Amino acid sequence: MSGTPVACDPRPEAGHGLAGVTIADSISDASLLVPLSSTVVHICTPPSSRTSVLRELVEHGFRRFLVEKPLAVDRGQLDEILWLCRRHELDLAVVSHWLTARLTGELRTLMQGRELGALRSIRAVQHKPRFLRSSTTQGHPTAFDVEVPHSLGVAIDLAGPAELLDARCTDMRCTDVIRPRLGSAHLALRHGSGVRTEITSDLTSPVQQRSITLEFENGRVTGHYPLSENDDHAQLIVEGDRPRYEVFRDDALTAFMRRTYQDFHRGRRSDLALHCEVVRLLCEAKEHCGAAPRSPGEVEHAQ
């Protein structure tokens, strides 16, 4: 897998200033520039409009895909994506670098070693101010679709399948504009293993935070994921008989990309089961709090 990357974006200004990249005006043009059988297409289109792009790519002969999280934003979209995968034998992976993060690996090791006893609960907090993107784009219909998929995937990976106990969602308010369901999201889960999980994400927060806390029988573990590309260090705090505090580099996205492209090259297909479980729980959460999708671009104005 080598060669000059090919980029395709319908926005005329998107390719300005790009070096070392071949720009294609359409998917049809792009399909003539690359070997279809071995090319991996990274679909950066927001999830709400992903299906039509995936369908067009499949029609032009592409079969290997990397898509952003979540895999889908509603049940119908998930069903169509899975149907396309089966019908055309697609090899599709979801960007889920929290699962390959060193910090997540440390949490798995602590669980498996039972140094602190059995896991009792998980609490994840994902806050960041997102006023600009939420007011200028419509790709993510609710706050459940922005940050929550990261920590939800980790919770399922650590504690297994779960059922929804509760969900809440608020609007984003900025001056006289209201962005429905894009303020904050909260969900509570009960896993089949007995573990309870709470995930909270506030997209109107003045500060950024990406943390996860695991409560065990005999201690507590808190992890802080890197906040941005500006600093790739994670922090791990273990409270128990042998307390410790660690800071380490954790460039999870680079590690994920490297491993995923190696898997494509070796023919190892991605397992979508966890990502389907994430979508199922997100759909239940949105249905629970009445966050059914509205028409694309719909904006309310404060009275």
CSV table of C-alpha atoms in Angstrom, one decimal:
chain,number,residue,atom,x,y,z
A,1,MET,CA,0.0,0.0,0.0
A,2,SER,CA,1.9,2.9,-1.3
A,3,GLY,CA,1.7,5.8,-3.8
A,4,THR,CA,0.5,9.3,-3.8
A,5,PRO,CA,-2.7,9.8,-1.8
A,6,VAL,CA,-5.8,10.8,-3.8
A,7,ALA,CA,-8.2,13.2,-2.3
A,8,CYS,CA,-11.8,14.0,-3.4
A,9,ASP,CA,-13.8,16.8,-1.9
A,10,PRO,CA,-16.8,18.5,-3.5
A,11,ARG,CA,-15.8,21.9,-2.0
A,12,PRO,CA,-13.8,23.8,-4.6
A,13,GLU,CA,-11.5,25.4,-2.0
A,14,ALA,CA,-10.7,22.1,-0.2
A,15,GLY,CA,-7.6,21.2,-2.1
A,16,HIS,CA,-5.9,24.6,-2.0
A,17,GLY,CA,-2.4,24.4,-0.6
A,18,LEU,CA,-2.2,20.6,-0.4
A,19,ALA,CA,1.2,19.2,-1.3
A,20,GLY,CA,2.0,15.6,-2.2
A,21,VAL,CA,-1.7,14.8,-2.9
A,22,THR,CA,-3.5,14.2,-6.2
A,23,ILE,CA,-6.9,16.0,-6.3
A,24,ALA,CA,-9.8,14.3,-8.0
A,25,ASP,CA,-12.9,16.2,-8.9
A,26,SER,CA,-15.2,13.3,-8.4
A,27,ILE,CA,-15.4,9.7,-7.1
A,28,SER,CA,-15.6,8.6,-10.7
A,29,ASP,CA,-12.3,10.4,-11.5
A,30,ALA,CA,-10.6,9.0,-8.4
A,31,SER,CA,-11.5,5.5,-9.4
A,32,LEU,CA,-9.4,5.9,-12.5
A,33,LEU,CA,-6.3,6.9,-10.6
A,34,VAL,CA,-5.9,4.0,-8.2
A,35,PRO,CA,-6.0,0.2,-8.1
A,36,LEU,CA,-9.5,-0.5,-6.8
A,37,SER,CA,-8.8,-3.9,-5.2
A,38,SER,CA,-6.1,-2.6,-2.9
A,39,THR,CA,-7.0,1.0,-2.3
A,40,VAL,CA,-8.3,2.0,1.2
A,41,VAL,CA,-10.9,4.8,1.1
A,42,HIS,CA,-11.0,6.9,4.2
A,43,ILE,CA,-14.5,8.4,4.3
A,44,CYS,CA,-14.3,11.6,6.3
A,45,THR,CA,-17.9,12.6,5.5
A,46,PRO,CA,-19.9,13.1,8.7
A,47,PRO,CA,-22.0,10.1,9.7
A,48,SER,CA,-25.4,11.6,8.9
A,49,SER,CA,-24.5,11.7,5.1
A,50,ARG,CA,-22.1,8.8,5.0
A,51,THR,CA,-24.4,6.1,3.4
A,52,SER,CA,-24.8,7.8,0.0
A,53,VAL,CA,-21.1,8.3,-0.3
A,54,LEU,CA,-20.3,4.7,0.6
A,55,ARG,CA,-22.9,3.5,-1.9
A,56,GLU,CA,-21.4,5.6,-4.7
A,57,LEU,CA,-17.9,4.4,-3.8
A,58,VAL,CA,-19.1,0.8,-3.9
A,59,GLU,CA,-20.7,1.4,-7.3
A,60,HIS,CA,-17.3,2.5,-8.7
A,61,GLY,CA,-15.6,-0.7,-7.4
A,62,PHE,CA,-14.0,0.3,-4.1
A,63,ARG,CA,-14.1,-2.4,-1.4
A,64,ARG,CA,-11.9,-1.3,1.5
A,65,PHE,CA,-13.0,1.5,3.7
A,66,LEU,CA,-12.1,3.4,6.9
A,67,VAL,CA,-15.0,5.4,8.3
A,68,GLU,CA,-15.2,7.9,11.2
A,69,LYS,CA,-17.2,7.0,14.4
A,70,PRO,CA,-19.9,6.3,15.0
A,71,LEU,CA,-20.6,3.6,12.3
A,72,ALA,CA,-24.1,4.9,11.9
A,73,VAL,CA,-26.5,7.5,13.5
A,74,ASP,CA,-29.7,5.5,13.3
A,75,ARG,CA,-30.9,1.9,12.9
A,76,GLY,CA,-31.9,2.3,9.2
A,77,GLN,CA,-28.4,3.6,8.3
A,78,LEU,CA,-26.7,0.8,10.2
A,79,ASP,CA,-28.9,-1.8,8.5
A,80,GLU,CA,-28.0,-0.4,5.1
A,81,ILE,CA,-24.3,-0.2,5.8
A,82,LEU,CA,-24.2,-3.8,7.0
A,83,TRP,CA,-26.2,-4.9,4.0
A,84,LEU,CA,-23.7,-3.2,1.7
A,85,CYS,CA,-20.9,-5.0,3.6
A,86,ARG,CA,-22.5,-8.4,3.1
A,87,ARG,CA,-23.7,-7.8,-0.5
A,88,HIS,CA,-20.4,-6.6,-1.8
A,89,GLU,CA,-18.0,-8.3,0.7
A,90,LEU,CA,-16.6,-5.0,1.9
A,91,ASP,CA,-13.7,-4.7,4.3
A,92,LEU,CA,-14.7,-1.8,6.6
A,93,ALA,CA,-13.1,-0.5,9.7
A,94,VAL,CA,-14.2,2.2,12.1
A,95,VAL,CA,-11.8,4.9,13.5
A,96,SER,CA,-11.7,3.8,17.2
A,97,HIS,CA,-8.3,4.8,18.4
A,98,TRP,CA,-9.4,4.9,22.1
A,99,LEU,CA,-9.5,1.1,21.8
A,100,THR,CA,-5.9,0.9,20.8
A,101,ALA,CA,-4.7,3.6,23.2
A,102,ARG,CA,-2.0,2.7,25.6
A,103,LEU,CA,-4.1,4.0,28.4
A,104,THR,CA,-7.0,1.7,27.5
A,105,GLY,CA,-4.4,-1.2,27.4
A,106,GLU,CA,-3.3,-0.3,30.9
A,107,LEU,CA,-6.9,-0.4,32.1
A,108,ARG,CA,-7.3,-3.9,30.5
A,109,THR,CA,-4.2,-5.1,32.3
A,110,LEU,CA,-5.4,-3.9,35.7
A,111,MET,CA,-8.7,-5.6,35.1
A,112,GLN,CA,-7.3,-8.9,34.0
A,113,GLY,CA,-4.7,-8.9,36.8
A,114,ARG,CA,-7.4,-8.3,39.4
A,115,GLU,CA,-4.9,-6.3,41.4
A,116,LEU,CA,-7.8,-4.2,42.8
A,117,GLY,CA,-10.4,-6.9,42.7
A,118,ALA,CA,-13.5,-7.0,40.6
A,119,LEU,CA,-14.6,-4.0,38.5
A,120,ARG,CA,-17.7,-2.4,39.9
A,121,SER,CA,-18.4,0.7,37.8
A,122,ILE,CA,-17.1,3.0,35.0
A,123,ARG,CA,-17.6,6.7,34.7
A,124,ALA,CA,-16.4,8.6,31.7
A,125,VAL,CA,-16.4,12.4,31.2
A,126,GLN,CA,-15.9,14.0,27.8
A,127,HIS,CA,-16.3,17.7,27.8
A,128,LYS,CA,-15.2,20.3,25.2
A,129,PRO,CA,-16.6,23.6,23.8
A,130,ARG,CA,-18.0,22.9,20.3
A,131,PHE,CA,-20.0,26.0,19.5
A,132,LEU,CA,-18.4,26.8,16.2
A,133,ARG,CA,-18.6,23.4,14.6
A,134,SER,CA,-22.1,22.7,15.9
A,135,SER,CA,-23.3,26.1,14.5
A,136,THR,CA,-21.7,25.7,11.1
A,137,THR,CA,-22.1,22.0,10.3
A,138,GLN,CA,-24.9,19.4,10.5
A,139,GLY,CA,-23.0,16.2,10.3
A,140,HIS,CA,-23.6,15.0,13.9
A,141,PRO,CA,-27.3,15.2,14.8
A,142,THR,CA,-27.0,15.0,18.6
A,143,ALA,CA,-24.4,15.3,21.3
A,144,PHE,CA,-24.5,11.5,21.6
A,145,ASP,CA,-22.9,11.2,18.2
A,146,VAL,CA,-19.8,13.5,18.8
A,147,GLU,CA,-17.6,12.3,21.8
A,148,VAL,CA,-19.7,9.6,23.4
A,149,PRO,CA,-18.8,6.8,20.9
A,150,HIS,CA,-15.2,6.9,22.1
A,151,SER,CA,-15.9,6.1,25.7
A,152,LEU,CA,-18.9,3.9,25.0
A,153,GLY,CA,-16.7,1.7,22.9
A,154,VAL,CA,-14.1,1.4,25.7
A,155,ALA,CA,-16.8,0.7,28.3
A,156,ILE,CA,-18.2,-2.2,26.2
A,157,ASP,CA,-14.7,-3.5,25.5
A,158,LEU,CA,-13.9,-3.5,29.3
A,159,ALA,CA,-17.2,-4.7,30.7
A,160,GLY,CA,-19.1,-6.4,27.9
A,161,PRO,CA,-22.5,-5.8,26.3
A,162,ALA,CA,-24.9,-3.6,28.2
A,163,GLU,CA,-28.5,-2.4,28.5
A,164,LEU,CA,-29.6,1.2,28.7
A,165,LEU,CA,-30.9,2.4,32.1
A,166,ASP,CA,-31.2,6.1,31.4
A,167,ALA,CA,-30.4,8.9,28.9
A,168,ARG,CA,-30.6,12.7,28.8
A,169,CYS,CA,-29.8,15.2,26.2
A,170,THR,CA,-29.9,19.0,26.2
A,171,ASP,CA,-29.8,21.8,23.6
A,172,MET,CA,-26.9,24.0,22.8
A,173,ARG,CA,-27.7,27.7,23.3
A,174,CYS,CA,-25.5,30.5,21.9
A,175,THR,CA,-26.8,34.1,21.7
A,176,ASP,CA,-30.2,33.8,20.1
A,177,VAL,CA,-29.6,30.4,18.4
A,178,ILE,CA,-30.5,27.0,19.7
A,179,ARG,CA,-28.9,23.9,18.3
A,180,PRO,CA,-31.3,21.1,19.3
A,181,ARG,CA,-29.8,18.1,21.2
A,182,LEU,CA,-26.2,19.3,20.7
A,183,GLY,CA,-25.6,20.7,24.2
A,184,SER,CA,-24.9,17.7,26.4
A,185,ALA,CA,-25.5,14.0,26.5
A,186,HIS,CA,-25.7,11.6,29.5
A,187,LEU,CA,-26.3,7.9,29.5
A,188,ALA,CA,-26.3,5.2,32.2
A,189,LEU,CA,-25.8,1.5,31.4
A,190,ARG,CA,-25.9,-1.9,33.2
A,191,HIS,CA,-23.6,-4.5,31.7
A,192,GLY,CA,-24.3,-8.2,31.6
A,193,SER,CA,-21.2,-8.5,33.9
A,194,GLY,CA,-23.0,-6.5,36.6
A,195,VAL,CA,-20.8,-3.4,36.0
A,196,ARG,CA,-22.6,0.0,35.9
A,197,THR,CA,-21.4,2.7,33.5
A,198,GLU,CA,-22.2,6.4,33.3
A,199,ILE,CA,-21.0,8.6,30.4
A,200,THR,CA,-21.4,12.4,30.4
A,201,SER,CA,-20.4,14.7,27.5
A,202,ASP,CA,-20.9,18.5,27.6
A,203,LEU,CA,-20.3,20.3,24.3
A,204,THR,CA,-20.9,23.7,25.9
A,205,SER,CA,-18.2,23.3,28.6
A,206,PRO,CA,-15.6,26.1,28.9
A,207,VAL,CA,-12.9,23.5,29.5
A,208,GLN,CA,-11.9,20.2,27.8
A,209,GLN,CA,-11.7,16.9,29.6
A,210,ARG,CA,-11.4,13.3,28.5
A,211,SER,CA,-11.3,11.1,31.6
A,212,ILE,CA,-12.4,7.7,32.7
A,213,THR,CA,-12.7,6.3,36.3
A,214,LEU,CA,-12.9,2.7,37.1
A,215,GLU,CA,-14.1,1.7,40.6
A,216,PHE,CA,-12.9,-1.7,41.8
A,217,GLU,CA,-13.6,-3.7,44.9
A,218,ASN,CA,-10.3,-2.5,46.5
A,219,GLY,CA,-9.4,0.7,44.8
A,220,ARG,CA,-10.0,3.2,42.0
A,221,VAL,CA,-8.2,3.9,38.7
A,222,THR,CA,-8.5,7.2,36.9
A,223,GLY,CA,-7.2,7.8,33.4
A,224,HIS,CA,-6.9,11.0,31.4
A,225,TYR,CA,-6.7,10.6,27.7
A,226,PRO,CA,-4.7,13.2,25.6
A,227,LEU,CA,-6.9,16.2,24.8
A,228,SER,CA,-5.6,17.1,21.3
A,229,GLU,CA,-2.7,16.7,18.8
A,230,ASN,CA,-1.0,19.5,20.8
A,231,ASP,CA,0.0,17.0,23.5
A,232,ASP,CA,-0.1,13.3,23.2
A,233,HIS,CA,0.5,12.4,26.9
A,234,ALA,CA,-1.9,10.4,28.9
A,235,GLN,CA,-2.1,10.1,32.7
A,236,LEU,CA,-2.9,7.1,34.9
A,237,ILE,CA,-3.7,7.4,38.6
A,238,VAL,CA,-4.1,4.2,40.7
A,239,GLU,CA,-5.5,4.3,44.2
A,240,GLY,CA,-5.2,1.2,46.3
A,241,ASP,CA,-2.7,-0.9,48.3
A,242,ARG,CA,0.0,0.0,45.7
A,243,PRO,CA,-0.9,3.6,44.6
A,244,ARG,CA,0.9,5.0,41.6
A,245,TYR,CA,0.8,7.9,39.2
A,246,GLU,CA,2.1,7.6,35.6
A,247,VAL,CA,2.4,10.0,32.7
A,248,PHE,CA,3.3,8.5,29.3
A,249,ARG,CA,3.0,9.3,25.6
A,250,ASP,CA,-0.1,7.9,23.9
A,251,ASP,CA,-0.4,8.8,20.3
A,252,ALA,CA,-3.4,6.4,19.9
A,253,LEU,CA,-4.5,7.7,16.5
A,254,THR,CA,-1.2,7.1,14.8
A,255,ALA,CA,-1.0,3.6,16.4
A,256,PHE,CA,-4.6,2.9,15.3
A,257,MET,CA,-3.9,4.0,11.7
A,258,ARG,CA,-0.7,1.9,11.5
A,259,ARG,CA,-2.3,-1.2,12.8
A,260,THR,CA,-5.5,-0.8,10.7
A,261,TYR,CA,-3.5,-0.4,7.4
A,262,GLN,CA,-1.4,-3.4,8.3
A,263,ASP,CA,-4.6,-5.4,8.8
A,264,PHE,CA,-5.9,-4.2,5.4
A,265,HIS,CA,-2.6,-5.3,3.8
A,266,ARG,CA,-2.7,-8.7,5.5
A,267,GLY,CA,-6.3,-9.3,4.7
A,268,ARG,CA,-7.5,-9.3,8.4
A,269,ARG,CA,-11.0,-8.0,8.4
A,270,SER,CA,-12.3,-5.7,11.2
A,271,ASP,CA,-14.9,-7.1,13.5
A,272,LEU,CA,-17.9,-4.7,13.5
A,273,ALA,CA,-19.7,-6.3,16.5
A,274,LEU,CA,-18.6,-3.8,19.1
A,275,HIS,CA,-19.4,-0.9,16.8
A,276,CYS,CA,-22.8,-2.2,16.1
A,277,GLU,CA,-23.4,-2.5,19.9
A,278,VAL,CA,-22.3,1.1,20.2
A,279,VAL,CA,-24.8,2.2,17.6
A,280,ARG,CA,-27.6,0.2,19.2
A,281,LEU,CA,-27.1,1.8,22.6
A,282,LEU,CA,-26.8,5.3,21.1
A,283,CYS,CA,-30.0,4.8,19.2
A,284,GLU,CA,-31.8,3.6,22.3
A,285,ALA,CA,-30.4,6.6,24.2
A,286,LYS,CA,-31.7,9.0,21.6
A,287,GLU,CA,-35.1,7.3,21.4
A,288,HIS,CA,-35.3,7.4,25.2
A,289,CYS,CA,-34.9,11.1,25.4
A,290,GLY,CA,-36.9,11.9,22.3
A,291,ALA,CA,-33.9,12.9,20.2
A,292,ALA,CA,-35.3,11.5,16.9
A,293,PRO,CA,-33.4,13.0,13.9
A,294,ARG,CA,-34.8,16.2,12.4
A,295,SER,CA,-34.4,17.5,8.9
A,296,PRO,CA,-30.8,18.3,8.0
A,297,GLY,CA,-29.8,21.8,8.9
A,298,GLU,CA,-32.8,22.5,11.1
A,299,VAL,CA,-32.1,25.3,13.6
A,300,GLU,CA,-34.3,26.8,16.2
A,301,HIS,CA,-34.2,30.4,17.3
A,302,ALA,CA,-34.7,31.4,20.9
A,303,GLN,CA,-37.8,33.3,21.6
